[in-house]
Amino acid sequence: MSPDAPAPSHAVITPLPAPLHGSASVPGDKSISHRAVLFAAMAEGTSRLSGVLDSDDVRSSISAVRQLGAEATLERQPDGSLAGGVTGWGANGPAQPDAPIDCGNSGTTARLLMGVLAPWDVEVELTGDESLQRRPMRRITAPLMKMGASFQPAGRETLPLVERGTRSLRAIAYDAPMASAQLKTAVLLAGVFANGTTTVNEPAPSRNHTELMLPEFGVPTTAADRTASVEGPCTLKACEVRVPGDPSSAAFIACAAALKPGSSVQIENVSLNTARIGFTRTLERMGADVNVRHTGAAGKEPIGIISVAYTPALHGCEVPAEKIASIVDEVPVLALVAAHARGLTVFRDVSELRVKETDRLAAIVEGLGLLGVDAWVDGNDLYIEGQPDLTTPPNLTFDSKGDHRLAMTWALVGLCGKEPVAVENFDSVKISYPRFLNDIERLAR
Ligand code: S3P
């Protein structure tokens, strides 16, 4: 398959012909790419971005900021990333768009935009695809309403919603009911234009890319373990952002290497932000051969190399509730690794997985069930009884349910096992990692 060939919708994924071997680099980090585009659009002047992920989700943010009056001239580079300039609306604020903003499948676009729009005199309808229209928005609209923004229809908890911003936004101190970087970011972005200090306290630390990037745009920001604040009002100033590789994409290559006998890979130039690489620790706790080496930084994001080699004797482990935010997008693929490990693996308090692109908890239990693995949910905990000699039954078809992380997880069953598997709606990989199959097949030649 050529690197740009569209991923097929119903894909038959065949076993890799050889172990994974050598160096890989993964596309730009999705969370950091969204923030680079949105913060640059909010800023005064022209920001220079590079390494931006070219995927459907990030394209949703790019077209949203264009609709709101930012000028984004991001062009595709030979390595498949996007790079170029974004000229923001700065102190003028966003333009009133003449049509609803369609955020596609991207929860990050929709939720962060709610914070971006709250301090301005605009009325904007936000909508999204079927999956996004099912996802909870009250967690974002509730604090923004406390700050003075309003949402119509009142009382509605899902998209489509019409947001009405206000120039006289109030700064707040908010105790978030869940660890969510999207919620934290929406409130902080609104707070940049409110008078005074806006603070978000979290029950557990969520990813902190916003706190690391806002100071680069000149916003006074303070951050500690479970709390972050911004000082407003403040105008963002254009800057340069280099986006490092996405650890959530790297996790699929790392887990493939842990599962495919004889493999040994190094994934380079990847963000080593501790709020994102919890999966390396989980793999280690399962006995996998994992190494993390810092090589530098991209802005304030630490970057480096993650190396993983196949280890025959994986064992189950327990992941405590306070670590879940650091693996929130990796639980499906880690659950697949746990299915091959001896003994029980428990992921504590994974309730947030029910409200991702699809109900990932139900999907994990269903998919592992097809493999003959005992997996169940008790309360909010996920249990998996691993089978070290697990073999894939013939003629399996997994349904990705249009969820990119599930599509890649079930693809690993075919790639790392001995039987081909079919994955329905495999083309959802274009949400975060369009070149997933090419990258992984290239490592197994
Ligand atoms: C994201 C935060 C996470 C994650 C999502 C991207 C972000 O969601 O699952 O894929 O870019 O802020 P939470 O809001 O649950 O932390």
Tab-separated table of C-alpha atoms and ligand atoms in Angstrom:
chain	number	residue	atom	x	y	z
A	1	MET	CA	0.000	0.000	0.000
A	2	SER	CA	1.423	3.468	-0.841
A	3	PRO	CA	1.756	5.835	2.158
A	4	ASP	CA	-1.113	8.003	0.905
A	5	ALA	CA	-3.490	5.240	-0.152
A	6	PRO	CA	-6.735	5.594	1.818
A	7	ALA	CA	-7.136	2.922	4.492
A	8	PRO	CA	-9.835	0.468	3.383
A	9	SER	CA	-13.107	0.514	5.290
A	10	HIS	CA	-13.327	-3.256	5.743
A	11	ALA	CA	-9.734	-4.391	6.016
A	12	VAL	CA	-8.313	-7.877	6.155
A	13	ILE	CA	-5.189	-7.605	8.264
A	14	THR	CA	-2.653	-10.360	7.669
A	15	PRO	CA	0.165	-11.515	9.957
A	16	LEU	CA	3.437	-9.606	9.652
A	17	PRO	CA	5.946	-11.721	7.708
A	18	ALA	CA	8.789	-11.011	10.168
A	19	PRO	CA	9.412	-9.550	13.636
A	20	LEU	CA	9.362	-5.764	13.981
A	21	HIS	CA	12.864	-4.460	13.787
A	22	GLY	CA	14.706	-1.117	13.680
A	23	SER	CA	13.930	2.564	14.103
A	24	ALA	CA	10.564	4.153	13.653
A	25	SER	CA	9.207	7.645	13.919
A	26	VAL	CA	5.555	8.358	14.509
A	27	PRO	CA	3.492	11.322	13.261
A	28	GLY	CA	3.061	14.496	15.321
A	29	ASP	CA	1.246	14.400	18.632
A	30	LYS	CA	-2.502	14.922	18.196
A	31	SER	CA	-3.089	16.829	21.464
A	32	ILE	CA	-0.122	19.146	20.889
A	33	SER	CA	-1.106	19.696	17.223
A	34	HIS	CA	-4.649	20.793	18.187
A	35	ARG	CA	-3.249	23.188	20.779
A	36	ALA	CA	-0.619	24.613	18.402
A	37	VAL	CA	-3.309	25.387	15.808
A	38	LEU	CA	-5.848	26.809	18.283
A	39	PHE	CA	-3.391	28.870	20.351
A	40	ALA	CA	-1.786	30.270	17.173
A	41	ALA	CA	-5.271	31.247	15.953
A	42	MET	CA	-5.919	33.086	19.233
A	43	ALA	CA	-2.581	34.922	19.079
A	44	GLU	CA	-1.491	38.275	17.711
A	45	GLY	CA	0.856	37.790	14.731
A	46	THR	CA	1.997	34.803	12.693
A	47	SER	CA	3.083	31.645	14.474
A	48	ARG	CA	5.306	29.104	12.733
A	49	LEU	CA	4.263	25.489	13.265
A	50	SER	CA	6.064	22.309	12.224
A	51	GLY	CA	5.595	18.591	12.729
A	52	VAL	CA	1.806	19.091	12.932
A	53	LEU	CA	-0.150	15.838	12.601
A	54	ASP	CA	-1.991	15.574	9.284
A	55	SER	CA	-5.108	13.656	10.298
A	56	ASP	CA	-8.864	14.169	10.179
A	57	ASP	CA	-9.040	15.317	13.816
A	58	VAL	CA	-6.410	18.022	13.439
A	59	ARG	CA	-7.937	19.073	10.103
A	60	SER	CA	-11.179	19.708	12.051
A	61	SER	CA	-9.306	22.232	14.218
A	62	ILE	CA	-7.607	23.824	11.205
A	63	SER	CA	-10.858	24.355	9.322
A	64	ALA	CA	-12.578	25.620	12.490
A	65	VAL	CA	-9.991	28.369	13.036
A	66	ARG	CA	-10.208	29.324	9.348
A	67	GLN	CA	-13.988	29.714	9.715
A	68	LEU	CA	-13.304	31.979	12.698
A	69	GLY	CA	-11.011	34.267	10.721
A	70	ALA	CA	-7.482	32.927	11.320
A	71	GLU	CA	-5.257	32.458	8.285
A	72	ALA	CA	-3.663	29.016	8.254
A	73	THR	CA	-1.238	28.170	5.456
A	74	LEU	CA	-0.116	24.751	6.598
A	75	GLU	CA	1.370	22.617	3.850
A	76	ARG	CA	2.130	18.946	3.667
A	77	GLN	CA	5.838	18.149	4.047
A	78	PRO	CA	7.783	15.216	2.541
A	79	ASP	CA	7.588	13.391	5.911
A	80	GLY	CA	3.764	13.640	5.849
A	81	SER	CA	3.522	16.322	8.549
A	82	LEU	CA	2.010	19.784	8.129
A	83	ALA	CA	4.092	22.927	8.521
A	84	GLY	CA	3.639	26.641	7.891
A	85	GLY	CA	2.161	29.787	9.336
A	86	VAL	CA	-0.984	30.582	11.272
A	87	THR	CA	-1.935	34.261	11.596
A	88	GLY	CA	-4.265	34.688	14.522
A	89	TRP	CA	-7.098	37.073	15.329
A	90	GLY	CA	-5.311	38.382	18.442
A	91	ALA	CA	-6.961	41.234	20.314
A	92	ASN	CA	-9.677	41.588	17.621
A	93	GLY	CA	-11.174	38.253	18.580
A	94	PRO	CA	-12.608	35.653	16.221
A	95	ALA	CA	-14.918	36.600	13.344
A	96	GLN	CA	-18.585	35.661	13.566
A	97	PRO	CA	-18.801	32.560	11.323
A	98	ASP	CA	-21.707	32.384	8.875
A	99	ALA	CA	-22.274	28.632	9.278
A	100	PRO	CA	-22.077	26.050	12.082
A	101	ILE	CA	-18.613	24.683	12.872
A	102	ASP	CA	-18.456	20.955	12.205
A	103	CYS	CA	-15.880	19.389	14.547
A	104	GLY	CA	-16.176	15.998	12.833
A	105	ASN	CA	-15.086	13.232	15.212
A	106	SER	CA	-12.874	15.512	17.283
A	107	GLY	CA	-13.837	15.972	20.929
A	108	THR	CA	-10.676	18.020	21.444
A	109	THR	CA	-11.710	20.505	18.728
A	110	ALA	CA	-15.241	20.905	20.097
A	111	ARG	CA	-14.329	21.167	23.757
A	112	LEU	CA	-11.293	23.411	23.384
A	113	LEU	CA	-13.214	25.688	21.008
A	114	MET	CA	-15.875	26.210	23.667
A	115	GLY	CA	-13.171	27.765	25.853
A	116	VAL	CA	-11.680	29.720	22.939
A	117	LEU	CA	-15.051	31.301	22.047
A	118	ALA	CA	-16.334	32.037	25.575
A	119	PRO	CA	-14.631	35.471	25.983
A	120	TRP	CA	-15.859	36.957	22.684
A	121	ASP	CA	-19.007	38.592	21.442
A	122	VAL	CA	-19.905	35.806	18.993
A	123	GLU	CA	-22.667	33.258	18.669
A	124	VAL	CA	-21.424	29.985	17.224
A	125	GLU	CA	-23.108	26.661	16.578
A	126	LEU	CA	-20.802	23.703	17.239
A	127	THR	CA	-21.628	20.280	15.909
A	128	GLY	CA	-19.930	17.013	14.992
A	129	ASP	CA	-20.376	13.530	13.606
A	130	GLU	CA	-22.694	10.911	15.099
A	131	SER	CA	-20.079	9.763	17.637
A	132	LEU	CA	-19.240	13.296	18.787
A	133	GLN	CA	-22.951	14.145	19.094
A	134	ARG	CA	-23.240	11.379	21.692
A	135	ARG	CA	-20.350	12.600	23.866
A	136	PRO	CA	-20.958	14.555	27.093
A	137	MET	CA	-20.463	18.322	26.856
A	138	ARG	CA	-21.937	19.347	30.218
A	139	ARG	CA	-18.490	18.885	31.805
A	140	ILE	CA	-17.328	21.847	29.662
A	141	THR	CA	-20.460	23.978	29.460
A	142	ALA	CA	-21.002	23.927	33.269
A	143	PRO	CA	-17.771	25.778	34.216
A	144	LEU	CA	-17.982	28.072	31.178
A	145	MET	CA	-21.526	29.051	32.203
A	146	LYS	CA	-20.188	29.905	35.670
A	147	MET	CA	-17.766	32.227	33.904
A	148	GLY	CA	-20.604	33.929	31.982
A	149	ALA	CA	-20.904	32.125	28.618
A	150	SER	CA	-24.278	30.662	27.642
A	151	PHE	CA	-25.349	27.643	25.604
A	152	GLN	CA	-28.563	26.925	23.684
A	153	PRO	CA	-30.722	24.916	23.892
A	154	ALA	CA	-30.431	25.367	27.677
A	155	GLY	CA	-30.154	22.065	29.503
A	156	ARG	CA	-28.927	20.129	26.445
A	157	GLU	CA	-25.884	17.994	27.273
A	158	THR	CA	-24.646	17.078	23.793
A	159	LEU	CA	-23.846	18.737	20.449
A	160	PRO	CA	-25.177	20.516	18.484
A	161	LEU	CA	-25.019	23.513	20.805
A	162	VAL	CA	-24.981	27.241	20.128
A	163	GLU	CA	-22.479	29.057	22.315
A	164	ARG	CA	-22.850	32.754	23.087
A	165	GLY	CA	-19.682	34.315	24.469
A	166	THR	CA	-19.263	37.491	26.527
A	167	ARG	CA	-16.553	40.160	26.731
A	168	SER	CA	-17.058	40.339	30.510
A	169	LEU	CA	-16.056	36.808	31.456
A	170	ARG	CA	-15.473	36.059	35.161
A	171	ALA	CA	-12.311	34.305	36.384
A	172	ILE	CA	-13.113	31.198	38.486
A	173	ALA	CA	-11.479	28.562	40.649
A	174	TYR	CA	-12.943	25.253	39.501
A	175	ASP	CA	-12.749	21.794	41.055
A	176	ALA	CA	-13.049	19.473	38.079
A	177	PRO	CA	-15.166	16.378	38.787
A	178	MET	CA	-12.914	14.214	36.568
A	179	ALA	CA	-9.307	14.286	35.348
A	180	SER	CA	-9.823	15.679	31.846
A	181	ALA	CA	-7.283	17.714	29.923
A	182	GLN	CA	-9.988	18.880	27.540
A	183	LEU	CA	-12.026	20.288	30.419
A	184	LYS	CA	-8.971	21.845	32.080
A	185	THR	CA	-7.874	23.417	28.796
A	186	ALA	CA	-11.312	24.838	27.916
A	187	VAL	CA	-11.523	26.626	31.293
A	188	LEU	CA	-7.917	27.900	31.151
A	189	LEU	CA	-8.341	29.203	27.579
A	190	ALA	CA	-11.454	31.113	28.602
A	191	GLY	CA	-9.578	32.341	31.690
A	192	VAL	CA	-6.829	33.908	29.577
A	193	PHE	CA	-9.292	36.727	28.745
A	194	ALA	CA	-11.070	36.929	32.126
A	195	ASN	CA	-10.078	39.474	34.756
A	196	GLY	CA	-7.947	37.792	37.453
A	197	THR	CA	-6.752	34.267	38.160
A	198	THR	CA	-8.560	31.264	36.705
A	199	THR	CA	-7.642	27.980	38.363
A	200	VAL	CA	-8.557	24.368	37.640
A	201	ASN	CA	-7.997	21.702	40.315
A	202	GLU	CA	-8.125	18.053	39.208
A	203	PRO	CA	-8.731	14.777	41.058
A	204	ALA	CA	-5.696	13.269	39.251
A	205	PRO	CA	-3.156	14.851	36.903
A	206	SER	CA	-4.327	14.940	33.264
A	207	ARG	CA	-2.013	15.742	30.345
A	208	ASN	CA	-0.398	19.175	30.749
A	209	HIS	CA	0.391	20.272	27.172
A	210	THR	CA	-1.690	23.427	27.635
A	211	GLU	CA	0.240	24.506	30.728
A	212	LEU	CA	3.521	23.842	28.896
A	213	MET	CA	2.526	25.670	25.703
A	214	LEU	CA	0.625	28.751	26.973
A	215	PRO	CA	3.787	30.391	28.433
A	216	GLU	CA	5.426	30.036	24.985
A	217	PHE	CA	2.589	32.278	23.725
A	218	GLY	CA	3.323	34.736	26.554
A	219	VAL	CA	0.481	33.761	28.914
A	220	PRO	CA	1.354	33.888	32.639
A	221	THR	CA	0.644	30.296	33.725
A	222	THR	CA	1.367	28.375	36.896
A	223	ALA	CA	1.071	24.624	37.214
A	224	ALA	CA	1.672	22.018	39.879
A	225	ASP	CA	0.680	18.389	40.376
A	226	ARG	CA	-3.122	18.679	40.146
A	227	THR	CA	-3.692	22.361	39.685
A	228	ALA	CA	-3.148	24.921	36.933
A	229	SER	CA	-3.839	28.665	36.725
A	230	VAL	CA	-3.685	31.460	34.199
A	231	GLU	CA	-3.570	35.188	34.835
A	232	GLY	CA	-5.891	37.256	32.659
A	233	PRO	CA	-6.604	39.306	30.740
A	234	CYS	CA	-3.728	38.640	28.392
A	235	THR	CA	-3.167	38.633	24.616
A	236	LEU	CA	-1.322	35.640	23.218
A	237	LYS	CA	1.766	36.501	21.149
A	238	ALA	CA	2.713	34.429	18.099
A	239	CYS	CA	5.562	31.959	18.576
A	240	GLU	CA	7.189	28.914	17.034
A	241	VAL	CA	5.904	25.415	17.876
A	242	ARG	CA	7.629	22.180	16.929
A	243	VAL	CA	5.309	19.221	17.498
A	244	PRO	CA	7.027	16.008	18.681
A	245	GLY	CA	5.925	12.456	17.808
A	246	ASP	CA	2.719	11.137	19.381
A	247	PRO	CA	3.248	8.687	22.269
A	248	SER	CA	-0.307	7.387	21.798
A	249	SER	CA	0.596	6.329	18.243
A	250	ALA	CA	3.959	5.009	19.453
A	251	ALA	CA	2.072	2.803	21.928
A	252	PHE	CA	0.694	0.682	19.060
A	253	ILE	CA	4.177	0.014	17.698
A	254	ALA	CA	5.502	-0.623	21.216
A	255	CYS	CA	2.718	-3.103	22.010
A	256	ALA	CA	3.143	-4.813	18.628
A	257	ALA	CA	6.846	-5.300	19.456
A	258	ALA	CA	5.935	-6.678	22.898
A	259	LEU	CA	3.577	-9.211	21.278
A	260	LYS	CA	5.443	-10.287	18.125
A	261	PRO	CA	8.197	-12.838	18.879
A	262	GLY	CA	11.723	-11.685	17.973
A	263	SER	CA	10.849	-7.967	17.720
A	264	SER	CA	13.004	-5.066	18.819
A	265	VAL	CA	12.140	-1.444	17.911
A	266	GLN	CA	13.183	2.091	18.804
A	267	ILE	CA	10.637	4.855	18.350
A	268	GLU	CA	12.412	8.188	17.977
A	269	ASN	CA	11.530	11.858	18.440
A	270	VAL	CA	8.502	11.027	20.551
A	271	SER	CA	7.063	13.162	23.352
A	272	LEU	CA	8.156	11.724	26.709
A	273	ASN	CA	5.691	13.849	28.670
A	274	THR	CA	5.092	11.785	31.835
A	275	ALA	CA	1.345	12.448	31.607
A	276	ARG	CA	1.407	10.544	28.291
A	277	ILE	CA	3.848	7.654	28.585
A	278	GLY	CA	2.143	5.741	31.369
A	279	PHE	CA	1.900	2.865	28.880
A	280	THR	CA	5.687	2.295	29.091
A	281	ARG	CA	5.333	1.830	32.854
A	282	THR	CA	2.354	-0.527	32.424
A	283	LEU	CA	4.301	-2.633	29.906
A	284	GLU	CA	7.242	-2.712	32.339
A	285	ARG	CA	4.970	-3.856	35.136
A	286	MET	CA	3.866	-6.688	32.860
A	287	GLY	CA	7.543	-7.676	32.544
A	288	ALA	CA	8.131	-6.273	29.040
A	289	ASP	CA	11.589	-5.144	27.983
A	290	VAL	CA	11.083	-1.341	27.695
A	291	ASN	CA	13.562	1.489	27.744
A	292	VAL	CA	12.922	5.247	27.718
A	293	ARG	CA	15.778	7.635	26.886
A	294	HIS	CA	15.542	11.435	26.911
A	295	THR	CA	17.347	13.167	24.065
A	296	GLY	CA	16.103	16.764	24.287
A	297	ALA	CA	13.034	18.939	24.161
A	298	ALA	CA	10.583	20.443	21.671
A	299	GLY	CA	9.569	23.704	23.320
A	300	LYS	CA	8.866	22.606	26.901
A	301	GLU	CA	7.919	19.040	25.902
A	302	PRO	CA	10.584	16.448	26.733
A	303	ILE	CA	11.375	14.197	23.762
A	304	GLY	CA	13.366	11.031	23.285
A	305	ILE	CA	13.415	7.383	22.278
A	306	ILE	CA	11.185	4.540	23.445
A	307	SER	CA	12.680	1.068	22.844
A	308	VAL	CA	10.702	-2.150	23.230
A	309	ALA	CA	11.779	-5.751	22.663
A	310	TYR	CA	9.705	-8.912	22.682
A	311	THR	CA	9.630	-10.703	26.026
A	312	PRO	CA	8.098	-14.181	26.151
A	313	ALA	CA	6.884	-14.212	29.773
A	314	LEU	CA	4.518	-11.279	30.277
A	315	HIS	CA	2.468	-11.302	33.470
A	316	GLY	CA	-0.664	-9.473	34.613
A	317	CYS	CA	-0.508	-6.328	36.735
A	318	GLU	CA	-2.705	-3.807	38.503
A	319	VAL	CA	-2.956	-0.207	37.267
A	320	PRO	CA	-4.174	2.099	40.059
A	321	ALA	CA	-6.915	4.698	39.461
A	322	GLU	CA	-4.560	7.701	39.727
A	323	LYS	CA	-2.455	6.389	36.800
A	324	ILE	CA	-5.364	5.933	34.381
A	325	ALA	CA	-5.219	9.516	33.044
A	326	SER	CA	-1.651	8.809	31.866
A	327	ILE	CA	-2.836	5.822	29.763
A	328	VAL	CA	-6.387	6.939	29.017
A	329	ASP	CA	-6.075	6.457	25.240
A	330	GLU	CA	-3.879	3.348	25.536
A	331	VAL	CA	-6.137	1.131	27.668
A	332	PRO	CA	-7.558	-0.762	24.640
A	333	VAL	CA	-4.152	-1.779	23.279
A	334	LEU	CA	-2.771	-2.467	26.784
A	335	ALA	CA	-5.822	-4.670	27.382
A	336	LEU	CA	-4.820	-6.680	24.303
A	337	VAL	CA	-1.303	-7.119	25.714
A	338	ALA	CA	-2.839	-8.118	29.076
A	339	ALA	CA	-4.851	-10.779	27.224
A	340	HIS	CA	-1.510	-12.434	26.329
A	341	ALA	CA	-0.004	-12.106	29.837
A	342	ARG	CA	-0.108	-14.772	32.542
A	343	GLY	CA	-2.669	-14.033	35.282
A	344	LEU	CA	-5.052	-11.208	36.028
A	345	THR	CA	-4.673	-7.571	34.959
A	346	VAL	CA	-6.847	-4.916	36.593
A	347	PHE	CA	-7.307	-1.340	35.359
A	348	ARG	CA	-8.884	0.585	38.271
A	349	ASP	CA	-11.544	3.225	37.626
A	350	VAL	CA	-11.655	3.374	33.866
A	351	SER	CA	-15.159	4.895	33.750
A	352	GLU	CA	-13.945	7.653	31.381
A	353	LEU	CA	-13.508	5.000	28.670
A	354	ARG	CA	-17.295	4.739	28.418
A	355	VAL	CA	-17.499	8.269	26.985
A	356	LYS	CA	-14.667	8.219	24.455
A	357	GLU	CA	-15.267	8.009	20.666
A	358	THR	CA	-17.313	4.936	21.543
A	359	ASP	CA	-17.885	2.957	24.756
A	360	ARG	CA	-14.370	1.510	24.796
A	361	LEU	CA	-14.971	-0.564	27.938
A	362	ALA	CA	-17.803	-2.500	26.301
A	363	ALA	CA	-15.788	-2.775	23.073
A	364	ILE	CA	-12.729	-4.227	24.876
A	365	VAL	CA	-14.829	-6.860	26.649
A	366	GLU	CA	-16.593	-7.757	23.387
A	367	GLY	CA	-13.405	-7.911	21.281
A	368	LEU	CA	-11.406	-9.941	23.818
A	369	GLY	CA	-14.440	-12.223	24.120
A	370	LEU	CA	-14.107	-13.023	20.382
A	371	LEU	CA	-10.551	-14.128	21.140
A	372	GLY	CA	-11.824	-16.414	23.885
A	373	VAL	CA	-10.362	-14.242	26.650
A	374	ASP	CA	-12.255	-13.669	29.861
A	375	ALA	CA	-12.612	-9.910	30.383
A	376	TRP	CA	-15.219	-8.153	32.483
A	377	VAL	CA	-16.140	-4.884	34.137
A	378	ASP	CA	-16.950	-4.754	37.836
A	379	GLY	CA	-18.103	-1.298	38.939
A	380	ASN	CA	-15.657	0.942	37.095
A	381	ASP	CA	-12.755	-1.534	37.063
A	382	LEU	CA	-11.707	-3.588	34.032
A	383	TYR	CA	-10.441	-7.143	34.624
A	384	ILE	CA	-8.626	-9.324	32.082
A	385	GLU	CA	-7.644	-12.940	32.681
A	386	GLY	CA	-4.672	-13.381	30.385
A	387	GLN	CA	-3.698	-16.491	28.444
A	388	PRO	CA	0.053	-16.796	27.738
A	389	ASP	CA	-0.603	-19.310	24.934
A	390	LEU	CA	-3.448	-17.367	23.359
A	391	THR	CA	-4.000	-18.209	19.697
A	392	THR	CA	-6.401	-16.409	17.360
A	393	PRO	CA	-9.369	-18.475	16.163
A	394	PRO	CA	-9.767	-18.450	12.346
A	395	ASN	CA	-12.102	-16.059	10.461
A	396	LEU	CA	-12.544	-13.417	13.164
A	397	THR	CA	-14.149	-10.070	12.336
A	398	PHE	CA	-13.748	-7.185	14.780
A	399	ASP	CA	-15.899	-4.088	14.617
A	400	SER	CA	-13.884	-0.919	15.274
A	401	LYS	CA	-17.206	0.927	15.702
A	402	GLY	CA	-15.569	3.794	13.801
A	403	ASP	CA	-13.138	4.306	16.718
A	404	HIS	CA	-9.525	4.795	15.588
A	405	ARG	CA	-7.906	3.321	18.708
A	406	LEU	CA	-10.084	0.208	18.538
A	407	ALA	CA	-9.336	-0.206	14.810
A	408	MET	CA	-5.576	-0.246	15.527
A	409	THR	CA	-5.957	-2.475	18.598
A	410	TRP	CA	-7.840	-5.175	16.682
A	411	ALA	CA	-5.480	-4.820	13.726
A	412	LEU	CA	-2.641	-5.862	16.072
A	413	VAL	CA	-4.410	-9.192	16.592
A	414	GLY	CA	-3.946	-9.940	12.887
A	415	LEU	CA	-0.509	-8.332	12.554
A	416	CYS	CA	1.098	-10.035	15.577
A	417	GLY	CA	-0.735	-13.382	15.512
A	418	LYS	CA	-0.817	-16.275	13.072
A	419	GLU	CA	-4.322	-15.798	11.598
A	420	PRO	CA	-5.611	-12.918	9.462
A	421	VAL	CA	-8.478	-10.932	10.977
A	422	ALA	CA	-11.020	-8.577	9.427
A	423	VAL	CA	-11.556	-5.123	10.963
A	424	GLU	CA	-14.755	-3.265	10.080
A	425	ASN	CA	-14.487	0.488	9.576
A	426	PHE	CA	-10.717	0.281	9.649
A	427	ASP	CA	-10.479	3.623	7.837
A	428	SER	CA	-11.173	5.364	11.169
A	429	VAL	CA	-7.362	5.193	11.666
A	430	LYS	CA	-7.295	8.419	9.640
A	431	ILE	CA	-8.529	10.232	12.762
A	432	SER	CA	-5.139	10.001	14.472
A	433	TYR	CA	-2.677	7.799	12.554
A	434	PRO	CA	-3.404	7.548	8.810
A	435	ARG	CA	-0.091	5.770	8.069
A	436	PHE	CA	-0.396	3.200	10.861
A	437	LEU	CA	-0.372	0.110	8.600
A	438	ASN	CA	2.465	1.370	6.405
A	439	ASP	CA	4.623	2.284	9.399
A	440	ILE	CA	4.162	-1.059	11.090
A	441	GLU	CA	4.570	-3.126	7.902
A	442	ARG	CA	7.784	-1.247	7.066
A	443	LEU	CA	9.288	-2.394	10.405
A	444	ALA	CA	8.589	-6.065	9.620
A	445	ARG	CA	10.358	-6.472	6.282
B	1	S3P	C1	-7.076	14.962	25.036
B	1	S3P	C2	-7.366	14.575	26.302
B	1	S3P	C3	-7.852	13.235	26.639
B	1	S3P	C4	-7.717	12.239	25.490
B	1	S3P	C5	-8.039	12.831	24.170
B	1	S3P	C6	-7.224	14.066	23.880
B	1	S3P	C7	-6.558	16.335	24.831
B	1	S3P	O1	-9.185	13.338	27.018
B	1	S3P	O2	-8.499	11.107	25.724
B	1	S3P	O3	-7.782	11.865	23.154
B	1	S3P	O4	-5.972	16.617	23.771
B	1	S3P	O5	-6.717	17.160	25.738
B	1	S3P	P1	-9.595	13.897	28.473
B	1	S3P	O6	-10.253	15.210	28.249
B	1	S3P	O7	-10.482	12.843	29.002
B	1	S3P	O8	-8.346	14.078	29.280
